Coordinates of C-alpha atoms in Angstrom, one line a residue:
X1 CA 13.7 39.2 -14.7
X2 CA 11.1 36.4 -14.6
X3 CA 11.6 32.9 -16.0
X4 CA 8.5 32.2 -18.1
X5 CA 6.7 28.9 -18.4
X6 CA 8.0 27.0 -21.5
X7 CA 7.6 23.6 -23.2
X8 CA 9.6 21.8 -25.9
X9 CA 8.6 19.4 -28.5
X10 CA 10.1 18.0 -31.7
X11 CA 9.5 16.4 -35.1
X12 CA 12.1 14.9 -37.3
X13 CA 13.3 18.3 -38.7
X14 CA 12.3 21.0 -36.2
X15 CA 12.5 21.7 -32.5
X16 CA 9.5 23.7 -31.2
X17 CA 9.8 26.0 -28.2
X18 CA 6.5 27.3 -26.7
X19 CA 7.0 30.2 -24.3
X20 CA 4.1 31.6 -22.2
X21 CA 4.6 35.3 -21.6
X22 CA 1.3 36.9 -20.5
X23 CA 1.3 40.7 -20.2
X24 CA 4.6 41.0 -22.0
X25 CA 5.5 43.8 -24.4
X26 CA 5.2 41.7 -27.6
X27 CA 6.3 44.7 -29.7
X28 CA 9.8 44.4 -28.2
X29 CA 11.2 40.9 -28.0
X30 CA 14.5 39.2 -29.0
X31 CA 15.2 35.6 -29.9
X32 CA 18.7 34.2 -30.3
X33 CA 19.8 30.6 -31.0
X34 CA 23.0 29.0 -32.2
X35 CA 24.2 25.5 -31.6
X36 CA 22.9 24.4 -28.2
X37 CA 22.3 27.9 -26.9
X38 CA 18.9 29.5 -27.0
X39 CA 17.9 32.9 -25.6
X40 CA 14.5 34.7 -25.4
X41 CA 13.8 38.1 -24.0
X42 CA 10.4 39.9 -23.8
X43 CA 10.3 42.4 -20.9
X44 CA 9.9 41.3 -18.0
X45 CA 10.7 37.7 -19.1
X46 CA 14.0 36.2 -19.9
X47 CA 14.7 32.6 -20.8
X48 CA 18.0 30.9 -21.6
X49 CA 18.2 27.2 -22.4
X50 CA 21.0 24.6 -23.0
X51 CA 19.4 22.5 -25.8
X52 CA 20.0 18.8 -25.9
X53 CA 20.9 19.0 -29.6
X54 CA 22.2 21.5 -32.0
X55 CA 20.0 23.8 -34.0
X56 CA 20.9 26.0 -37.0
X57 CA 19.7 29.3 -38.5
X58 CA 19.1 28.5 -42.2
X59 CA 16.0 30.6 -43.1
X60 CA 13.4 27.9 -42.4
X61 CA 12.9 28.9 -38.8
X62 CA 9.4 30.1 -37.9
X63 CA 7.7 32.1 -35.2
X64 CA 4.2 33.0 -34.1
X65 CA 2.3 34.6 -31.2
X66 CA -1.1 33.7 -29.8
X67 CA -2.5 36.9 -28.3
X68 CA -5.4 35.2 -26.6
X69 CA -3.1 32.7 -24.7
X70 CA 0.0 34.9 -24.6
X71 CA 2.2 32.2 -26.1
X72 CA 5.2 32.6 -28.4
X73 CA 5.8 29.5 -30.6
X74 CA 9.2 29.3 -32.2
X75 CA 10.3 26.5 -34.6
X76 CA 14.0 25.9 -34.8
X77 CA 15.5 23.8 -37.6
X78 CA 17.7 21.0 -36.5
X79 CA 21.3 21.0 -37.6
X80 CA 21.0 17.2 -38.4
X81 CA 17.5 16.5 -39.7
X82 CA 16.0 13.3 -38.2
X83 CA 18.1 13.5 -35.0
X84 CA 16.2 12.7 -31.9
X85 CA 16.7 15.2 -29.0
X86 CA 16.5 13.4 -25.6
X87 CA 15.3 14.9 -22.4
X88 CA 13.1 17.7 -23.7
X89 CA 10.8 17.3 -20.6
X90 CA 13.7 17.7 -18.2
X91 CA 13.0 21.4 -17.8
X92 CA 15.4 21.9 -14.9
X93 CA 18.3 20.5 -16.8
X94 CA 17.5 22.6 -19.9
X95 CA 17.8 25.9 -17.9
X96 CA 21.3 27.2 -18.1
X97 CA 23.1 27.0 -14.7
X98 CA 24.2 30.2 -13.1
X99 CA 27.9 30.9 -13.2
X100 CA 28.0 31.4 -9.4
X101 CA 26.7 27.9 -8.9
X102 CA 28.9 26.0 -11.3
X103 CA 30.3 22.7 -10.0
X104 CA 33.4 22.8 -12.2
X105 CA 36.2 21.2 -10.1
X106 CA 38.8 23.7 -8.8
X107 CA 41.5 21.1 -9.3
X108 CA 41.8 19.4 -12.7
X109 CA 44.1 16.8 -14.1
X110 CA 46.5 18.3 -16.7
X111 CA 46.5 16.8 -20.1
X112 CA 42.9 15.5 -20.1
X113 CA 40.2 16.8 -22.3
X114 CA 37.2 18.4 -20.6
X115 CA 34.1 16.3 -20.8
X116 CA 30.7 16.7 -19.5
X117 CA 29.5 15.1 -16.3
X118 CA 27.2 12.8 -18.2
X119 CA 30.1 11.4 -20.2
X120 CA 32.1 10.8 -17.1
X121 CA 29.2 9.1 -15.4
X122 CA 28.6 6.7 -18.3
X123 CA 32.2 5.8 -19.0
X124 CA 31.5 2.3 -17.7
X125 CA 28.5 0.9 -19.5
X126 CA 28.6 -2.3 -17.4
X127 CA 27.9 -0.8 -14.1
X128 CA 28.5 -3.2 -11.2
X129 CA 25.8 -3.0 -8.6
X130 CA 27.8 -4.7 -5.9
X131 CA 29.9 -2.2 -3.9
X132 CA 33.6 -3.0 -3.3
X133 CA 34.2 -4.6 0.0
X134 CA 36.9 -3.2 2.3
X135 CA 38.3 -4.9 5.5
X136 CA 37.0 -3.6 8.8
X137 CA 39.1 -0.9 10.4
X138 CA 38.6 0.0 14.0
X139 CA 38.3 3.7 14.6
X140 CA 41.0 4.9 16.9
X141 CA 40.1 6.2 20.3
X142 CA 41.7 9.5 19.5
X143 CA 39.1 10.2 16.9
X144 CA 36.7 12.0 19.2
X145 CA 33.4 13.3 17.9
X146 CA 33.8 12.0 14.3
X147 CA 31.8 13.9 11.7
X148 CA 29.3 11.6 9.9
X149 CA 27.7 12.3 6.6
X150 CA 24.2 11.7 5.1
X151 CA 21.9 13.3 2.6
X152 CA 22.1 13.0 -1.1
X153 CA 25.3 11.3 -2.0
X154 CA 26.4 11.5 1.6
X155 CA 27.3 15.1 0.9
X156 CA 25.7 16.7 4.0
X157 CA 26.7 16.9 7.6
X158 CA 25.9 19.1 10.6
X159 CA 22.4 19.8 9.4
X160 CA 20.5 17.7 12.0
X161 CA 22.6 19.2 14.8
X162 CA 21.3 22.6 13.9
X163 CA 17.7 21.4 13.2
X164 CA 17.4 18.9 16.0
X165 CA 14.0 20.1 17.2
X166 CA 12.4 20.0 13.7
X167 CA 13.9 16.7 12.7
X168 CA 13.1 14.7 15.8
X169 CA 9.6 14.0 14.5
X170 CA 10.9 13.1 11.0
X171 CA 13.8 10.8 11.4
X172 CA 14.3 7.8 13.8
X173 CA 18.1 8.0 14.2
X174 CA 19.2 10.1 17.1
X175 CA 22.2 12.4 16.7
X176 CA 23.2 11.2 13.2
X177 CA 26.0 13.8 13.0
X178 CA 28.0 11.7 15.5
X179 CA 26.5 8.2 14.8
X180 CA 28.5 6.1 12.3
X181 CA 26.7 4.2 9.5
X182 CA 27.3 0.8 11.1
X183 CA 25.8 1.9 14.4
X184 CA 22.8 3.4 12.7
X185 CA 22.1 0.0 11.0
X186 CA 22.4 -1.9 14.3
X187 CA 19.9 0.5 16.0
X188 CA 17.6 0.3 13.0
X189 CA 17.5 -3.5 13.1
X190 CA 16.9 -3.5 16.9
X191 CA 14.0 -1.0 16.5
X192 CA 12.4 -3.0 13.8
X193 CA 12.6 -6.2 15.8
X194 CA 11.0 -4.5 18.8
X195 CA 8.3 -3.0 16.7
X196 CA 7.3 -6.2 14.9
X197 CA 3.8 -7.4 16.1
X198 CA 3.1 -11.1 15.3
X199 CA -0.7 -10.6 16.0
X200 CA -1.0 -7.8 13.5
X201 CA 1.0 -9.8 10.9
X202 CA -1.2 -12.9 11.4
X203 CA -4.4 -10.9 11.3
X204 CA -3.4 -9.5 7.8
X205 CA -2.2 -12.9 6.8
X206 CA -5.5 -14.6 7.4
X207 CA -7.9 -11.7 6.8
X208 CA -6.4 -10.4 3.6
X209 CA -9.5 -9.1 1.8
X210 CA -8.3 -5.4 2.1
X211 CA -4.9 -6.4 0.9
X212 CA -6.2 -8.2 -2.1
X213 CA -8.3 -5.1 -3.0
X214 CA -5.1 -3.0 -2.8
X215 CA -3.2 -5.4 -5.0
X216 CA -5.8 -5.0 -7.7
X217 CA -5.3 -1.3 -7.9
X218 CA -3.9 -0.1 -11.3
X219 CA -1.4 2.8 -10.7
X220 CA -0.5 5.3 -13.4
X221 CA 2.7 3.6 -14.5
X222 CA 1.1 0.3 -15.4
X223 CA -0.6 1.8 -18.5
X224 CA 2.6 3.5 -19.6
X225 CA 4.6 0.3 -19.1
X226 CA 2.1 -1.6 -21.3
X227 CA 2.5 1.0 -24.0
X228 CA 6.3 0.8 -23.8
X229 CA 6.2 -3.0 -24.1
X230 CA 3.9 -2.7 -27.1
X231 CA 6.3 -0.1 -28.7
X232 CA 9.2 -2.4 -28.1
X233 CA 7.4 -5.1 -30.1
X234 CA 7.3 -2.6 -33.0
X235 CA 11.1 -2.1 -32.7
X236 CA 10.8 1.4 -31.3
X237 CA 14.0 2.9 -29.9
X238 CA 14.4 3.2 -26.2
X239 CA 14.9 6.9 -26.5
X240 CA 11.3 7.4 -27.3
X241 CA 10.1 6.0 -23.9
X242 CA 10.0 9.5 -22.5
X243 CA 7.0 10.2 -24.9
X244 CA 4.8 7.9 -22.7
X245 CA 5.3 10.1 -19.6
X246 CA 3.8 13.5 -19.6
X247 CA 4.0 16.2 -16.9
X248 CA 1.2 18.4 -15.6
X249 CA 1.4 22.1 -15.4
X250 CA 1.9 21.9 -11.7
X251 CA 4.8 19.5 -12.2
X252 CA 6.4 21.8 -14.9
X253 CA 6.1 24.6 -12.4
X254 CA 8.0 22.5 -9.8
X255 CA 10.7 21.8 -12.3
X256 CA 11.2 25.5 -13.1
X257 CA 11.6 26.2 -9.4
X258 CA 14.6 23.9 -9.0
X259 CA 18.1 25.4 -9.3
X260 CA 20.1 23.7 -12.0
X261 CA 23.4 22.5 -10.6
X262 CA 26.0 19.7 -11.1
X263 CA 27.1 17.1 -8.6
X264 CA 30.6 15.8 -8.1
X265 CA 30.2 12.1 -7.2
X266 CA 32.8 9.4 -7.2
X267 CA 31.8 5.8 -8.0
X268 CA 31.0 5.0 -4.4
X269 CA 28.8 8.0 -4.0
X270 CA 27.1 7.3 -7.3
X271 CA 26.2 3.8 -6.1
X272 CA 24.8 5.2 -2.9
X273 CA 22.6 7.6 -4.9
X274 CA 21.2 4.9 -7.1
X275 CA 20.7 2.6 -4.1
X276 CA 18.9 5.3 -2.2
X277 CA 16.7 5.9 -5.3
X278 CA 15.5 2.3 -5.2
X279 CA 14.8 2.6 -1.5
X280 CA 12.7 5.8 -1.9
X281 CA 10.8 4.5 -4.9
X282 CA 9.9 1.3 -3.1
X283 CA 8.3 3.3 -0.3
X284 CA 6.5 5.6 -2.8
X285 CA 5.1 2.6 -4.7
X286 CA 3.7 1.1 -1.5
X287 CA 2.2 4.4 -0.5
X288 CA 0.6 4.9 -3.9
X289 CA -0.9 1.4 -4.0
X290 CA -2.3 1.3 -0.4
X291 CA -3.9 4.8 -0.8
X292 CA -5.0 3.9 -4.4
X293 CA -3.4 7.2 -5.6
X294 CA -5.4 9.3 -3.2
X295 CA -2.8 10.9 -0.9
X296 CA -3.8 11.6 2.7
X297 CA -2.4 13.0 5.9
X298 CA -0.5 9.7 6.4
X299 CA 1.2 9.7 3.1
X300 CA 4.3 11.6 4.2
X301 CA 4.6 9.3 7.2
X302 CA 4.3 6.2 5.1
X303 CA 7.0 7.3 2.6
X304 CA 9.6 8.3 5.1
X305 CA 8.9 5.5 7.6
X306 CA 9.3 2.8 5.0
X307 CA 12.5 4.2 3.6
X308 CA 15.6 3.7 5.8
X309 CA 17.4 6.1 3.6
X310 CA 15.1 8.9 4.7
X311 CA 14.4 8.1 8.4
X312 CA 17.7 6.4 9.3
X313 CA 20.1 8.0 6.8
X314 CA 21.1 4.4 5.8
X315 CA 23.9 3.5 3.4
X316 CA 23.7 0.4 1.2
X317 CA 26.1 -2.1 -0.2
X318 CA 23.9 -4.1 -2.6
X319 CA 20.3 -4.3 -3.9
X320 CA 19.3 -7.3 -1.9
X321 CA 19.8 -5.7 1.5
X322 CA 17.6 -2.8 0.3
X323 CA 14.8 -5.2 -0.5
X324 CA 15.2 -7.0 2.9
X325 CA 15.2 -3.8 4.8
X326 CA 12.1 -2.5 3.0
X327 CA 10.2 -5.8 3.6
X328 CA 11.0 -5.7 7.3
X329 CA 9.6 -2.2 7.6
X330 CA 6.5 -3.0 5.6
X331 CA 5.8 -5.9 8.1
X332 CA 6.5 -3.7 11.1
X333 CA 5.1 -0.2 10.7
X334 CA 2.2 0.6 8.3
X335 CA -1.5 -0.4 8.4
X336 CA -1.3 -3.2 5.9
X337 CA 1.5 -5.7 6.7
X338 CA 1.5 -8.4 4.1
X339 CA 4.4 -10.0 2.2
X340 CA 2.5 -9.7 -1.1
X341 CA 2.7 -6.0 -0.8
X342 CA 6.5 -6.2 -0.7
X343 CA 6.7 -8.2 -3.9
X344 CA 4.2 -6.0 -5.6
X345 CA 6.2 -2.8 -4.7
X346 CA 9.3 -4.4 -6.1
X347 CA 7.6 -5.2 -9.3
X348 CA 6.2 -1.6 -9.5
X349 CA 9.6 -0.1 -8.9
X350 CA 11.1 -2.3 -11.6
X351 CA 8.5 -1.0 -14.1
X352 CA 9.2 2.6 -13.2
X353 CA 13.0 2.2 -13.6
X354 CA 12.4 0.5 -17.0
X355 CA 10.3 3.4 -18.1
X356 CA 13.3 5.7 -17.8
X357 CA 14.2 8.9 -16.0
X358 CA 10.9 10.7 -17.0
X359 CA 8.8 8.2 -14.9
X360 CA 11.3 8.4 -12.1
X361 CA 11.2 12.1 -12.1
X362 CA 7.4 12.1 -12.0
X363 CA 7.6 10.0 -8.9
X364 CA 10.2 12.2 -7.2
X365 CA 8.1 15.3 -8.0
X366 CA 5.1 13.7 -6.3
X367 CA 7.2 12.8 -3.2
X368 CA 8.5 16.4 -3.2
X369 CA 5.0 17.7 -3.1
X370 CA 4.0 15.3 -0.3
X371 CA 6.9 16.4 1.9
X372 CA 6.4 20.0 1.0
X373 CA 2.9 20.0 2.3
X374 CA 3.9 18.3 5.6
X375 CA 5.4 20.6 8.1
X376 CA 8.2 18.6 9.6
X377 CA 8.9 16.4 6.6
X378 CA 9.8 19.3 4.2
X379 CA 13.4 19.2 5.5
X380 CA 13.8 15.8 3.7
X381 CA 13.3 17.7 0.5
X382 CA 16.4 19.8 1.2
X383 CA 18.4 16.7 2.3
X384 CA 17.4 14.3 -0.5
X385 CA 14.4 14.8 -2.8
X386 CA 15.2 18.2 -4.4
X387 CA 18.7 17.0 -5.3
X388 CA 17.3 13.8 -6.7
X389 CA 14.9 15.8 -8.9
X390 CA 17.8 17.8 -10.4
X391 CA 20.2 14.9 -10.6
X392 CA 17.9 12.4 -12.3
X393 CA 17.4 14.8 -15.2
X394 CA 21.1 14.4 -16.1
X395 CA 21.5 10.7 -15.7
X396 CA 21.0 8.1 -18.5
X397 CA 18.0 6.0 -18.8
X398 CA 20.3 3.2 -19.8
X399 CA 21.8 3.2 -16.3
X400 CA 18.3 3.0 -14.8
X401 CA 17.5 0.0 -17.0
X402 CA 20.6 -1.7 -15.7
X403 CA 19.5 -1.0 -12.2
X404 CA 16.0 -2.4 -13.0
X405 CA 17.6 -5.6 -14.2
X406 CA 19.6 -5.9 -11.0
X407 CA 16.4 -5.4 -9.0
X408 CA 14.5 -7.9 -11.1
X409 CA 17.0 -10.6 -10.4
X410 CA 16.8 -10.3 -6.6
X411 CA 15.0 -13.2 -4.9
X412 CA 13.4 -12.6 -1.6
X413 CA 12.1 -15.2 0.9
X414 CA 10.4 -14.8 4.3
X415 CA 13.2 -16.6 6.0
X416 CA 15.7 -13.9 5.0
X417 CA 13.8 -11.2 7.0
X418 CA 14.8 -12.6 10.4
X419 CA 11.2 -12.3 11.8
X420 CA 10.4 -16.0 11.9
X421 CA 7.4 -15.5 9.6
X422 CA 7.3 -19.1 8.4
X423 CA 7.3 -20.5 11.9
X424 CA 4.5 -18.1 12.9
X425 CA 2.4 -19.0 9.9
X426 CA 2.9 -22.7 10.5
X427 CA 1.9 -22.5 14.2
X428 CA -1.2 -20.3 13.3
X429 CA -2.3 -22.8 10.7
X430 CA -1.9 -25.7 13.1
X431 CA -4.0 -23.9 15.7
X432 CA -6.6 -23.0 13.1
X433 CA -6.8 -26.7 12.1
X434 CA -7.2 -27.9 15.7
X435 CA -10.0 -25.4 16.3
X436 CA -11.8 -26.5 13.2
X437 CA -11.5 -30.2 14.3
X438 CA -12.6 -29.2 17.8
X439 CA -15.7 -27.5 16.5
X440 CA -16.6 -30.4 14.3
X441 CA -16.2 -32.8 17.2
X442 CA -18.4 -30.6 19.4
X443 CA -21.0 -30.3 16.8
X444 CA -21.4 -34.2 16.4
X445 CA -22.7 -35.1 19.9
X446 CA -24.9 -32.0 19.9
X447 CA -26.5 -32.9 16.6
X448 CA -27.0 -36.6 17.7
X449 CA -28.6 -35.3 21.0
X450 CA -30.8 -32.9 19.0
X451 CA -31.9 -35.7 16.7
X452 CA -32.7 -38.0 19.7
X453 CA -34.7 -35.2 21.2
X454 CA -36.6 -34.6 18.0
X455 CA -37.4 -38.3 17.7
X456 CA -38.6 -38.4 21.3
X457 CA -40.8 -35.4 20.7
X458 CA -42.1 -36.9 17.5
X459 CA -43.0 -40.1 19.4
X460 CA -44.7 -38.2 22.2
X461 CA -46.7 -36.1 19.6
X462 CA -47.7 -39.2 17.8
X463 CA -48.7 -41.0 20.9
X464 CA -50.7 -38.0 22.2
X465 CA -52.5 -37.6 18.9
X466 CA -53.3 -41.3 18.8
X467 CA -54.6 -41.2 22.3
X468 CA -56.7 -38.2 21.4
X469 CA -58.1 -40.0 18.4
X470 CA -59.1 -43.0 20.5
X471 CA -60.8 -40.8 23.0
X472 CA -62.8 -39.2 20.2
X473 CA -63.8 -42.7 19.0
X474 CA -64.8 -43.8 22.5
X475 CA -67.1 -40.8 22.8
X476 CA -65.9 -39.5 26.2
X477 CA -67.7 -36.6 27.7
X478 CA -66.4 -33.1 28.4
X479 CA -67.1 -31.4 31.6
X480 CA -69.0 -28.1 31.7
X481 CA -66.6 -25.3 32.3
X482 CA -67.2 -23.3 35.5
X483 CA -69.2 -26.2 37.1
X484 CA -68.4 -26.7 40.7
X485 CA -67.8 -30.0 42.3
X486 CA -66.3 -33.1 40.9
X487 CA -66.1 -33.6 37.1
X488 CA -66.7 -37.0 35.6
X489 CA -65.5 -38.6 32.4
X490 CA -67.6 -41.1 30.6
X491 CA -65.9 -44.0 28.8
X492 CA -62.5 -45.6 29.1
X493 CA -59.4 -43.4 28.6
X494 CA -56.8 -45.5 27.0
X495 CA -53.2 -44.2 26.6
X496 CA -50.9 -46.1 24.3
X497 CA -47.1 -46.0 24.7
X498 CA -47.4 -43.5 27.5
X499 CA -47.0 -43.7 31.3
X500 CA -50.2 -43.1 33.3
X501 CA -50.7 -41.9 36.8
X502 CA -51.4 -44.5 39.4
X503 CA -54.3 -43.1 41.3
X504 CA -55.1 -44.5 44.7
X505 CA -58.8 -44.6 45.6
X506 CA -59.6 -45.5 49.2
X507 CA -56.2 -47.2 49.6
X508 CA -56.9 -49.6 46.8
X509 CA -55.2 -49.7 43.4
X510 CA -57.5 -49.6 40.4
X511 CA -56.6 -51.4 37.3
X512 CA -58.3 -48.8 35.1
X513 CA -56.8 -45.7 33.6
X514 CA -57.2 -42.8 35.9
X515 CA -56.2 -39.1 35.5
X516 CA -55.4 -36.7 38.2
X517 CA -56.6 -33.2 37.6
X518 CA -54.6 -30.5 39.4
X519 CA -57.8 -28.8 40.3
X520 CA -59.1 -31.9 42.2
X521 CA -57.6 -33.1 45.5
X522 CA -55.4 -36.1 45.4
X523 CA -57.3 -39.4 45.5
X524 CA -60.6 -38.0 44.2
X525 CA -61.8 -39.9 41.2
X526 CA -63.2 -38.2 38.2
X527 CA -66.9 -38.8 38.1
X528 CA -69.0 -39.4 35.1
X529 CA -71.3 -36.7 33.6
X530 CA -73.8 -36.7 30.9
X531 CA -72.4 -33.8 28.9
X532 CA -73.0 -33.7 25.2
X533 CA -70.4 -35.3 22.9
X534 CA -69.6 -32.2 21.0
X535 CA -68.4 -30.6 24.2
X536 CA -65.8 -33.2 25.0
X537 CA -62.9 -32.1 22.9
X538 CA -61.7 -29.1 24.9
X539 CA -61.2 -31.3 28.0
X540 CA -59.2 -33.9 26.1
X541 CA -56.9 -31.1 24.7
X542 CA -56.5 -29.7 28.2
X543 CA -55.6 -33.2 29.5
X544 CA -53.2 -33.6 26.7
X545 CA -51.5 -30.3 27.8
X546 CA -51.2 -31.7 31.3
X547 CA -49.3 -34.9 30.2
X548 CA -46.3 -33.5 31.8
X549 CA -47.6 -35.2 34.9
X550 CA -46.4 -38.8 35.0
X551 CA -49.0 -41.4 33.8
X552 CA -48.7 -45.0 34.6
X553 CA -50.8 -47.9 33.7
X554 CA -51.1 -50.6 36.4
X555 CA -52.6 -54.0 36.4
X556 CA -56.1 -54.5 37.7
X557 CA -55.7 -55.2 41.4
X558 CA -59.2 -54.3 42.6
X559 CA -61.0 -56.7 40.2
X560 CA -63.3 -54.0 38.9
X561 CA -63.2 -52.1 35.6
X562 CA -64.2 -48.6 34.9
X563 CA -66.6 -48.8 32.0
X564 CA -69.0 -46.6 30.2
X565 CA -72.1 -46.1 32.3
X566 CA -75.4 -45.5 30.8
X567 CA -76.8 -42.0 31.5

């Protein structure tokens, strides 16, 4: 027989069951319902449900069939009109458990009434989230090869020993079947300390643009949380929070594939299950945020690496140490290592827990899918996630709200992580400040030197232009280009504020201004020529370009003056 796809909904007076049975023989089908029991048969499909509330056959029941979609729709009247049925989207819990898989205890206490597991679990409304402390007891030497437990509720053992080759790439703890919980923790702390990279942390601390972008991402639970808060403002009952969370067809198919079973957990095991749930959700929230909801090949690695429950089979004693452990691993392993991501993941996890078990189940189904598509990580589904997906459907959202409050009250500081983050940040800020001051000090002399050079160039330019202007006024002559022999210059060449070249003629110093042309041999005086005035400017410009040679004005020692000669 095949289990068909089905969906349940309700209104104040009726419970509606929609069953999809394509290719069924609709001419022959049977429907039976009484109390909390519902059965449907249409060859080759068979469905049996344990309803969350009682229904009654009073003649107002209705049924219809959509031939195009192959869907039977059956409306069942509620025994108590107006009653709200909780957990209609917990499809695995609605499927009746097989008798061969019942978890009814083989030994029962005589004289006590039989109650459901949910009632036993919620007998203490004020659930204490601090585990009872017991004195340390040294293990005797005679206890050779002790069997250690792990997995969901610490109910598994011996699995890793059989699957050592497959699990070596999935978990960090070596030989967990014979490694006590205390030793696992010591090894984990040592591995985290060795993995921590101060350079990577400081790089993300100062260059946090990608981190800020990730922090702005709006995951799917934010909108649902806002709707829930708005509904609380309208005095809507907490039982209706499940209406804000819907499951896709793929998720419903996942739920139908799980085997419905019960779990015998004492109070200590229950705490471990809830603590492990927080740890796993923290890792999932980080992964969802940094990938912005787009899963990739690193998603499975991120979730299991950031969760000590999954990769070290860690056991917990309180909520605070879960947050500390998660924060240490965020700052040691993934791509983005920033403390703000830790606080954001804690806030996201709190929202999911406050949304109730429907939101938690949606997260667990996503994790189950991530691990199922990853070759070595799928074993973690068998050890943890599949059991969580079944167990969460039977727990109470009130318990999750209590856990969310405990998580919300936890305060976390960088000093509690044991990685000396505050010292690193203070030292890095000091170095950054010194570098800034050093750059400012280096820039000051450079700027003053540049300004002095600019003023010197300005003076030279002004002097040269003034000299050129005076030459033009004195009407000096320009030599003819290409003319051989000495070249003469008519008129006095006066250079103000500039050094002139001391030209020696016949061993005597001349008190006039003389120029040495590189094309003329040293000591040869520039002779006068009667070139036209309009041809003088190019020579003056050429001489101005040659002012790199030192010019010096000397006093008249020869007693003669170079003047303008008449042509």
